[in-house]
Structure formats: structure tokens, C-alpha cells
Short mmCIF file of C-alpha atoms and ligand atoms in Angstrom, two decimals:
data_model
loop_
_atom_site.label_atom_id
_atom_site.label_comp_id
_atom_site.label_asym_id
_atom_site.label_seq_id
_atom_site.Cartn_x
_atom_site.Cartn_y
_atom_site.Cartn_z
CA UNK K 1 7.16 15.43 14.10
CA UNK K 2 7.97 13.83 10.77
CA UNK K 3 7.23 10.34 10.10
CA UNK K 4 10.70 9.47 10.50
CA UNK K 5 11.21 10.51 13.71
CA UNK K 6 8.26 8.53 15.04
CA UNK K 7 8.85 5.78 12.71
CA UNK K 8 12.29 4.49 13.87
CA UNK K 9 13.95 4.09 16.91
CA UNK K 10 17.48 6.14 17.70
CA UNK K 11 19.50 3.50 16.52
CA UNK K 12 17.49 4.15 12.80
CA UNK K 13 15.28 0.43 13.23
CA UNK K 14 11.98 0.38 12.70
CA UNK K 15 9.13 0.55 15.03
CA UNK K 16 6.36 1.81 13.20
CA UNK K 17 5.54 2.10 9.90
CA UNK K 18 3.03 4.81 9.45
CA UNK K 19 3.90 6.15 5.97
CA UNK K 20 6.92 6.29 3.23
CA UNK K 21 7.84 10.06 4.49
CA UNK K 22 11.07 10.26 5.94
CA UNK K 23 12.09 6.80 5.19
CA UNK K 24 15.67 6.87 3.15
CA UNK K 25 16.13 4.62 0.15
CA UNK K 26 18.55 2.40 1.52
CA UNK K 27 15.66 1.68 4.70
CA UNK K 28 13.30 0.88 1.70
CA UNK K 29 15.68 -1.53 0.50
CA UNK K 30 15.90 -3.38 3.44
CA UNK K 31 12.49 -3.57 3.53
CA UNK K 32 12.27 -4.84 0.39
CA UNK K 33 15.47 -7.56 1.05
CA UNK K 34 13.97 -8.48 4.31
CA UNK K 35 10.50 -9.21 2.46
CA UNK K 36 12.63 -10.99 -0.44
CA UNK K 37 13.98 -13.87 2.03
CA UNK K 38 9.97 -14.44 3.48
CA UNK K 39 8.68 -14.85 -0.58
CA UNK K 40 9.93 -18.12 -0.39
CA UNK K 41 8.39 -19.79 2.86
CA UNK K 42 4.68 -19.90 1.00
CA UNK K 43 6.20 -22.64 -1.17
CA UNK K 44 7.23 -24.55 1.37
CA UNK K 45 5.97 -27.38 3.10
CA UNK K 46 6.57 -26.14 6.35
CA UNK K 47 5.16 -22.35 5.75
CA UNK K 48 5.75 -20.83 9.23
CA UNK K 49 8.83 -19.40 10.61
CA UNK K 50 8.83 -18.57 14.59
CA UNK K 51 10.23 -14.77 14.63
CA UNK K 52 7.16 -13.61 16.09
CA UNK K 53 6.17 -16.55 18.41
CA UNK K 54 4.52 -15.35 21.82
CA UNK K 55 3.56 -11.68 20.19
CA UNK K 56 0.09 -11.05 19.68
CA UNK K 57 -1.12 -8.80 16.95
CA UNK K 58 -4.18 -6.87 16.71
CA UNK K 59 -6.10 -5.91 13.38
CA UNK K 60 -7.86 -2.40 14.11
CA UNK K 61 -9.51 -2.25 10.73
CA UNK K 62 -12.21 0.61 11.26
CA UNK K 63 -12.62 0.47 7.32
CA UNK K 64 -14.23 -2.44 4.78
CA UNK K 65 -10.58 -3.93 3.63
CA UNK K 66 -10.07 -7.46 1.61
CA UNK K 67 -6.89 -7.79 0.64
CA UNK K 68 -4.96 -5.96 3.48
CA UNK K 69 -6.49 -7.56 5.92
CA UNK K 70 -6.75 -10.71 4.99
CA UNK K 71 -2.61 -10.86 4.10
CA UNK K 72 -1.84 -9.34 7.39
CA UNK K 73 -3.43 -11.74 9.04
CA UNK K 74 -1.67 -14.77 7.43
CA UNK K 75 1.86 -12.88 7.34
CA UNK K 76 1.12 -12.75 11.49
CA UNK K 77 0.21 -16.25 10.96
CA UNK K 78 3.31 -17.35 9.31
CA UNK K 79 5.55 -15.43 11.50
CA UNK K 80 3.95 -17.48 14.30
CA UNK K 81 1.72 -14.78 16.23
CA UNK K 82 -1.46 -14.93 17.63
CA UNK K 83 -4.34 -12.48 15.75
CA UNK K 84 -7.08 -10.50 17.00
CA UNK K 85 -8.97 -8.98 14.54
CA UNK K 86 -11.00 -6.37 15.85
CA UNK K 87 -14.70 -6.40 14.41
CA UNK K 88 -15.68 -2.85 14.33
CA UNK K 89 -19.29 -3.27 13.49
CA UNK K 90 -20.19 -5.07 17.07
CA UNK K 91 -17.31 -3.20 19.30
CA UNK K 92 -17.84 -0.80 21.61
CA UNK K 93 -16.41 1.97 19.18
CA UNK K 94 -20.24 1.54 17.53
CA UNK K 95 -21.60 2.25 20.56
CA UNK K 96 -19.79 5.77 21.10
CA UNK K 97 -16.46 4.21 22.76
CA UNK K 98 -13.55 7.05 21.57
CA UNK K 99 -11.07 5.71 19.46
CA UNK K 100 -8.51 6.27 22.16
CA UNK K 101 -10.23 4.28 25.00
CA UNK K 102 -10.68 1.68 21.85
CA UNK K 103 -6.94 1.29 22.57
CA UNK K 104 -6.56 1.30 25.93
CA UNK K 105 -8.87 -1.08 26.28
CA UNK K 106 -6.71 -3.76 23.87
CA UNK K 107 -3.57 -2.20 25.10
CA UNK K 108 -4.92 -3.95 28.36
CA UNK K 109 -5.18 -7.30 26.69
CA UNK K 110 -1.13 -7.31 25.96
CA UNK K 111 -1.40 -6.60 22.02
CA UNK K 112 2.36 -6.19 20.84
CA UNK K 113 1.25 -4.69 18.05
CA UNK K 114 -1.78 -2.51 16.13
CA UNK K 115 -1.95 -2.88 12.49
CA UNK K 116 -4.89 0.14 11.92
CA UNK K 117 -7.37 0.43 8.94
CA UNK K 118 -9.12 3.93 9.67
CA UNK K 119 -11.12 6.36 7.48
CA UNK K 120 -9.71 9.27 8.87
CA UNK K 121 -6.17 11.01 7.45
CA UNK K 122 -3.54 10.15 10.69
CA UNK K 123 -5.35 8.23 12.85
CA UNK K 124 -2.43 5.70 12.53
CA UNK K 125 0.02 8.34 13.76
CA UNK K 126 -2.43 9.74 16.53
CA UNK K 127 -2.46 5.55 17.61
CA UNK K 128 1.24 5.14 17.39
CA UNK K 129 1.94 8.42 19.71
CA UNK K 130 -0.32 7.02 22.35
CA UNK K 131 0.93 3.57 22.37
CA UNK K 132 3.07 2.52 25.40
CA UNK K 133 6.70 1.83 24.59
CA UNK K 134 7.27 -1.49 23.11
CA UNK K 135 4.07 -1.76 21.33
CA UNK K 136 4.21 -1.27 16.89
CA UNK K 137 1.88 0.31 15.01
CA UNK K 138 1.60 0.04 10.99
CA UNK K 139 -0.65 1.96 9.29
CA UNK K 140 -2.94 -0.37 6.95
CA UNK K 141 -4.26 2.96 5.20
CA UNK K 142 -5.53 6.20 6.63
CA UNK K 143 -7.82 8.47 5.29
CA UNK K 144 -6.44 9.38 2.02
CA UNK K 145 -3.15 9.64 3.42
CA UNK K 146 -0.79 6.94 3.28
CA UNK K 147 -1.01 2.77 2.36
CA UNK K 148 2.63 2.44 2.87
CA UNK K 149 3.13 -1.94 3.31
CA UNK K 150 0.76 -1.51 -0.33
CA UNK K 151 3.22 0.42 -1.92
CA UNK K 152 5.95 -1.59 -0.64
CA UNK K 153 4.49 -4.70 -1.94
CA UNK K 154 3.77 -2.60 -5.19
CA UNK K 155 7.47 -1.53 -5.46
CA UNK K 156 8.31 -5.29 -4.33
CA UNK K 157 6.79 -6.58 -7.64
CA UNK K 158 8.30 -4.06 -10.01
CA UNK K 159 11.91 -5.07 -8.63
CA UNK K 160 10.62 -8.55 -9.30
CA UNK K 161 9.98 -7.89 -12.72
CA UNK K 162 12.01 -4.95 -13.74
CA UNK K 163 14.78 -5.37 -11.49
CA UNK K 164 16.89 -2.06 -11.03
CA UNK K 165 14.71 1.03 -10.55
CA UNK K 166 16.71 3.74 -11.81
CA UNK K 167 15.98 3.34 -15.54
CA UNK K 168 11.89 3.18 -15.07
CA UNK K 169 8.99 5.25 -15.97
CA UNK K 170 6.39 4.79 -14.08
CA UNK K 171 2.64 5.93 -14.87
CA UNK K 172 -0.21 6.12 -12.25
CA UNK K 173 -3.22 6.72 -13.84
CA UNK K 174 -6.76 7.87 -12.14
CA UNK K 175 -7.81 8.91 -9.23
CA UNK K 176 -5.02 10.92 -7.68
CA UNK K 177 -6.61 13.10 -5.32
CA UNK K 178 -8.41 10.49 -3.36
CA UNK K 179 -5.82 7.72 -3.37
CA UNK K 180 -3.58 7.01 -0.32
CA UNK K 181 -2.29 4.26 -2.45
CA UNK K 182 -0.94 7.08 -5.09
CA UNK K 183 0.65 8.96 -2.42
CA UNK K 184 2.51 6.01 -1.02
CA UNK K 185 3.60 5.16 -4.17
CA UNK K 186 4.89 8.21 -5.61
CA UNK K 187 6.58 8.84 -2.59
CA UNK K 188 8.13 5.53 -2.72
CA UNK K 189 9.03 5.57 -5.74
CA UNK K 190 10.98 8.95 -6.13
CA UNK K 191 12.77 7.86 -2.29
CA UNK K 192 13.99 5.03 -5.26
CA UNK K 193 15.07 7.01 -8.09
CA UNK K 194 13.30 6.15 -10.78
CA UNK K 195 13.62 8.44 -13.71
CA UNK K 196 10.01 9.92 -13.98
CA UNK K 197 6.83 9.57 -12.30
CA UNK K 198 4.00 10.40 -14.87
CA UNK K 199 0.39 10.91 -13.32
CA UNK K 200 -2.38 10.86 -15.81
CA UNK K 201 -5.58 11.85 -14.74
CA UNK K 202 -8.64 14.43 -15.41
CA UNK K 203 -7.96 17.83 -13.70
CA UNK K 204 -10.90 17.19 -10.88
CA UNK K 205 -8.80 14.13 -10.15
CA UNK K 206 -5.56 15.37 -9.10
CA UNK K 207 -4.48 17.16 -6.42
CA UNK K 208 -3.94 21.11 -6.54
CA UNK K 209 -0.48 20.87 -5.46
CA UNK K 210 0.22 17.86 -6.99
CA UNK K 211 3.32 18.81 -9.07
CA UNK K 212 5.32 19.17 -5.70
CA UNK K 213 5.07 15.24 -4.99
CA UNK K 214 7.65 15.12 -7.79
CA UNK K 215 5.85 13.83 -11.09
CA UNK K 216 4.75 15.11 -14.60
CA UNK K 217 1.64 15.46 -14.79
CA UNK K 218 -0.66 14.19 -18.33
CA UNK K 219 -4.23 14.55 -19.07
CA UNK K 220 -4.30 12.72 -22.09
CA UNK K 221 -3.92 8.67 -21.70
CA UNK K 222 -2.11 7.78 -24.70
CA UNK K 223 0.42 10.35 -24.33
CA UNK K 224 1.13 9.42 -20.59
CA UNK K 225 1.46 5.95 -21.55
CA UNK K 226 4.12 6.74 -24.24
CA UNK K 227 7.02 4.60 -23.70
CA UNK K 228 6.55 3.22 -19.77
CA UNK K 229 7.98 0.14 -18.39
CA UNK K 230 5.06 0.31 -15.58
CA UNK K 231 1.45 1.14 -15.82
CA UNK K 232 -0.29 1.31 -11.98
CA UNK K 233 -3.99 1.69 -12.44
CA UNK K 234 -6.09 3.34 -9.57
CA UNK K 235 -9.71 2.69 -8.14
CA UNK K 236 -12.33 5.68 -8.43
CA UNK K 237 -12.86 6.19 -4.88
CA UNK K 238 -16.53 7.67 -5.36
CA UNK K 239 -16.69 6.76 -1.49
CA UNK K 240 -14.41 9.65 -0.77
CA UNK K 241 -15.67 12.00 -3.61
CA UNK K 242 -18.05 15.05 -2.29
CA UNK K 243 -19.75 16.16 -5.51
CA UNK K 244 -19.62 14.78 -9.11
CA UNK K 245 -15.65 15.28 -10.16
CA UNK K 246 -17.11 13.13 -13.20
CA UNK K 247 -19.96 13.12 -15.49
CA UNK K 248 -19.85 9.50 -15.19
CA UNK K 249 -18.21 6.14 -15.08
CA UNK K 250 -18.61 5.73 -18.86
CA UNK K 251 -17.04 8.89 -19.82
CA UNK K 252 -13.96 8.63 -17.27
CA UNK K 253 -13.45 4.58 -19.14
CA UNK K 254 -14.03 6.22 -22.54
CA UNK K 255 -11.00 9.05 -21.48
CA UNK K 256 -9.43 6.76 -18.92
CA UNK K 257 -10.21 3.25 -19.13
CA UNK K 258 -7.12 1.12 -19.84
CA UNK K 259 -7.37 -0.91 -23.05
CA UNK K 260 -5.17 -3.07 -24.90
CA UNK K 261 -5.27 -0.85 -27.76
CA UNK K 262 -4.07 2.23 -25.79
CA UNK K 263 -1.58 -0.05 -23.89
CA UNK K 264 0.21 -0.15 -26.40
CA UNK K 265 1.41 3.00 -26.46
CA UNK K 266 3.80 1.41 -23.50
CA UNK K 267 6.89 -0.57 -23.78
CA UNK K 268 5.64 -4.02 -24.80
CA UNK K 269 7.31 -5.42 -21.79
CA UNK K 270 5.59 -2.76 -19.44
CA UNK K 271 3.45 -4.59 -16.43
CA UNK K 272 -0.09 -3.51 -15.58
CA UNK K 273 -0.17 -3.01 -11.73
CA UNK K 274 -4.04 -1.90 -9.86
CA UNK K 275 -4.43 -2.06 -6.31
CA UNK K 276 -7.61 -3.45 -6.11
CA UNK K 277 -10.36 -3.68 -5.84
CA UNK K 278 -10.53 -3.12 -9.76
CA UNK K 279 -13.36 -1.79 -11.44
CA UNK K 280 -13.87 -3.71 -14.57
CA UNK K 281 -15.00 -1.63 -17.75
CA UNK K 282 -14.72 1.50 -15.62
CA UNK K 283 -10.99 1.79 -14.89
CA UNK K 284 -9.47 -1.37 -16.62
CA UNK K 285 -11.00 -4.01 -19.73
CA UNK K 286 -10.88 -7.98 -18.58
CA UNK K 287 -8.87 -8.29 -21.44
CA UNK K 288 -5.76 -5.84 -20.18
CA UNK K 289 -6.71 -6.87 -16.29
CA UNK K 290 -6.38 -10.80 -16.79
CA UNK K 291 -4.20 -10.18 -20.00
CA UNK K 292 -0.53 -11.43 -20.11
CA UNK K 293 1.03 -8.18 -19.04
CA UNK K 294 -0.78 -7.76 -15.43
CA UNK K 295 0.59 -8.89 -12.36
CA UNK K 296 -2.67 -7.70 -10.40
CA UNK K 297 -2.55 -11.11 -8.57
CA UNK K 298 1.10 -11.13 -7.80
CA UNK K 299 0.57 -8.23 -6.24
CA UNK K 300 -1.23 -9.83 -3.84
CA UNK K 301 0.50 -12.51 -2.93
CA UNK K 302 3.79 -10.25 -2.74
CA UNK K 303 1.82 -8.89 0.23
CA UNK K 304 2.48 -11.19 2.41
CA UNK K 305 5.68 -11.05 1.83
CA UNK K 306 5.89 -7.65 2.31
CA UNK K 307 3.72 -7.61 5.73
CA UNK K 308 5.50 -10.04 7.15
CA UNK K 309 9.43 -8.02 6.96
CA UNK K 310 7.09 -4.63 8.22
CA UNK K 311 5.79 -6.78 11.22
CA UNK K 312 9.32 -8.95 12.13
CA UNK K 313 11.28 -5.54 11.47
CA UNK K 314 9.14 -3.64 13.63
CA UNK K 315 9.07 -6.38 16.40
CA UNK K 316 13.30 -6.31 16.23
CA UNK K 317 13.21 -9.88 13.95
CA UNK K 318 14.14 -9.99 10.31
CA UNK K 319 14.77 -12.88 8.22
CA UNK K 320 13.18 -15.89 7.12
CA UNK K 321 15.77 -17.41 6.22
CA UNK K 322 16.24 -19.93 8.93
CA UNK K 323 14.68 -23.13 10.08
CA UNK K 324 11.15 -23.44 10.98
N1 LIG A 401 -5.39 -2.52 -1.87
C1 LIG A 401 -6.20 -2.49 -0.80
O1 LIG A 401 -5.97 -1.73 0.18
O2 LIG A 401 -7.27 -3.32 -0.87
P1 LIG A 401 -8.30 -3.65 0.33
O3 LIG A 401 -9.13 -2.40 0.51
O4 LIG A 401 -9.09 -4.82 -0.13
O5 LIG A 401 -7.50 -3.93 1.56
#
């Protein structure tokens, strides 16, 4: 079954959001709409809207997260849910419990929703096709899979500051192969139509088949960066490498590490974009991460933005624009 098909309901409205796959561009858009009319509520005095009052909403994060977590739970929070976040370290699920009796067992306790953090490639999809009807899952990154709300809150900030999407080149530079994030966002991004997706990376760093996802692909920096309006830097995940894809950290900065000097070599309005958690001096300088053209922190707080239209859309309620 594609992601699509278990994604939305027959009437095309969404009920889980698992991954970018089979999502049309005009469904991204509303996503992105919906999560426009929440980015105003923060700066409010009266932050929380009550679309979501009564649900309760679980956070099944089976993997270390700080960001994700963290904005899900206040996007829950603003929408006027009540949170559980599931600690795996003293569950049951340490002590042998399978993941699927895991669920039962806070199926049990009325959750409305699962947003799922888990090591493993699809364990948000196996979730969502055991949950009983009525209940949401969104995937909060799988494996090295999909991180689809974090490339919706990434393509949420380059509307913000590019606006239209056609004209934009977009470089993601690093770790390919091991990124969920990259995935997401190339996927995203081509659903869009921007006009090239450049990946720049060593060859141990990128997928075999990578040229099918739809981008060019660079080995040398500077040439990659030529002329982009967005540069996305990406984490080494040495958590997820099995043998030494690099002689080490200093080499891949001295090849790969994003300067200001080599910056340059992209439009001088281009934005600086890295999931986090950064890396400094292996992936990125202080200089270019804290320097005038990153939005790294923007990112973040576009999050919750972004969270909260996945959670109200998936729960049948979509706006924040109304009274508190
Ligand atoms: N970007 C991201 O997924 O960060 P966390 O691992 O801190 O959630």
C-alpha cells in the first residue's frame, strides 16, 4: 500500500501522516496554509486555540529526540490536548514488551493519537495499520526513512523567505544515505516544483540509487553551491554508519564543512537551513551557523507551527484562525 492510500481518508483528508510519498502538491500546500494561520498564535497573549480540546495525544518516542519532541508536545499543548509522553527507558518495551502490545496497551488508555519516534525504517506505518479506526498516527522519524512534519517545517521556512518555489535551487549537502530528513525533503521538494535539487556529498555518503529521487548529484562543494537560493546542511549520522564511510570528521569539514568563504559561491540572498542537531566545525563554522544568512532557529520555531496543522488536520480541525 502506498503512503497515500494509508495516509488519507476516501474523501482525500488526512489521517496520518507517515511520509511525503503519495502526497500531491496542492495537499502540501494546505499543509503549509493550514500551518501559516497557527504561526501567529505564539505571539499572542492568549497562545492556545481549542481545536483539539478533549483529545489526548501520545508521544511514542523510542529514539533520543530534542527538537521534535519537545515542539510536538507544545503544538498538542496549544491546540488544547492532553500529552503523554511515553518514557521508553522505564516502560515495559525495556523489559521485552513487543512493540505491538506497547500499543495496545495505550490504545487502552483512549490515546486519539500516536506521534512515533522509532529507530527502525516503518515502524510508523506498521503502528498506523494496527491502530483502531479513529486513532492518527504521524511519523516523528523512522529509521532512515522518512521525517515528514521536519521537512514540512523545512519547506515552511523557505516559502517564508523565498516565497514561490518554482524558481529555487536547492542544495542538500552531507550525509545522504543515512538521513530520513534528506529523503523527506527531496521528496517534498520535487512534489513542489522547484527547479533543481542538487545533493552534494562524498560517494560513501549517498545512496546507490540516489539519482532516481530526482536530483543532480555534486561531489565537489563549491561547485554544488554555485548559484543556490537554499543551502540545507545535514548531520553525520555516525549512529547509523556500519564501518568508516570517512577517514574522519576533519577531513569530511575540510571537503564538506560549510564556510563563509565557500558560501559564497551561493546567491548572496541564499538561507542556510540544518536540521539539527548541528555539528559545529564538523559540518557547519559558528560563523555561517549563527551568521546572518541562517535561519537554523526559525526552523524551529516554524515547527510548531507546522505540528500543530499535521495534528488538527489529522484530528478533522484546521485553522487557527478563530477565537481562543
Ligand atoms: N531535527 C530533529 O529531528 O531533531 P531531534 O532529533 O532533536 O528531534
Amino acid at each position: 500500500m502506498s503512503g497515500g492510500q494509508l495516509q488519507t481518508d476516501e474523501q482525500g483528508r488526512l489521517r496520518h501522516f507517515l511520509s511525503i510519498e503519495g502526497f500531491r502538491r496542492e495537499q502540501l500546500l494546505q499543509i503549509l496554509d493550514t500551518a501559516e494561520s497557527f504561526a501567529m498564535l505564539p505571539g499572542r497573549q492568549v497562545k492556545k486555540v481549542p481545536l483539539l480540546r478533549g483529545k489526548i495525544i501520545t508521544n511514542l518516542f523510542f529514539e533520543n529526540s530534542t527538537r521534535t519532541r519537545t515542539t510536538f508536545e507544545l503544538a498538542a499543548k496549544l491546540l488544547s490536548a492532553d500529552v503523554i509522553n511515553f518514557n521508553v527507558d522505564i516502560s515495559a518495551t525495556s523489559k521485552g514488551e513487543t512493540l505491538l502490545d506497547t500499543l495496545r496497551n495505550i490504545e487502552a488508555m483512549h490515546s486519539d493519537m500516536f506521534v512515533v519516534r522509532h529507530s527502525a525504517s516503518g515502524a510508523a506505518h506498521f503502528i498506523a495499520r494496527h491502530v483502531s479506526p479513529g486513532v492518527s498516527v504521524i511519523n516523528a522519524g523512522d529509521g532512515r526513512h522518512a521525517h515528514p512534519t521536519q521537512a514540512m517545517l523545512d519547506m515552511f521556512t523557505i516559502r517564508r523567505h523565498k516565497g514561490d518555489f518554482t524558481p529555487l535551487r536547492v542544495a542538500i549537502v552531507g550525509d545522504v544515505q543515512h538521513s530520513r530528513v534528506a529523503r523527506s525533503q527531496i521528496m517534498a521538494l520535487n512534489t513542489l516544483g522547484v527547479t533543481e535539487v542538487r545533493v552534494i556529498a562524498p560517494r560513501t555518503l549517498l545512496p546507490a540509487d540516489v539519482r532516481t529521487l530526482g536530483v543532480h548529484v555534486f561531489h565537489d562543494l563549491e561547485q554544488g553551491l554555485r548559484d543556490v537560493d537554499v543551502v540545507i546542511m545535514l548531520r553525520l549520522q555516525r549512529e547509523r554508519m556500519e564501518n568508516a564511510l570517512l577517514p574522519s570528521a576533519h577531513e569530511y569539514f575540510q571537503l564538506y564543512g560549510l564556510t563563509a568563504e565557500r558560501l559564497a559561491y551561493a546567491k548572496p540572498d541564499a538561507i542556510v537551513m540544518h536540521p539539527g542537531p548541528i555539528n559545529r566545525g564538523v559540518e557547519i563554522t559558528s560563523e555561517v551557523a549563527d551568521g546572518p544568512q541562517s535561519v537554523i532557529l526559525q526552523q524551529v520555531s516554524y515547527g510548531i507551527a507546522v505540528r500543530m496543522a499535521v495534528m488538527s488536520m489529522a484530528m478533522g480541525n484546521s485553522s487557527g484562525e478563530q477565537d481562543s
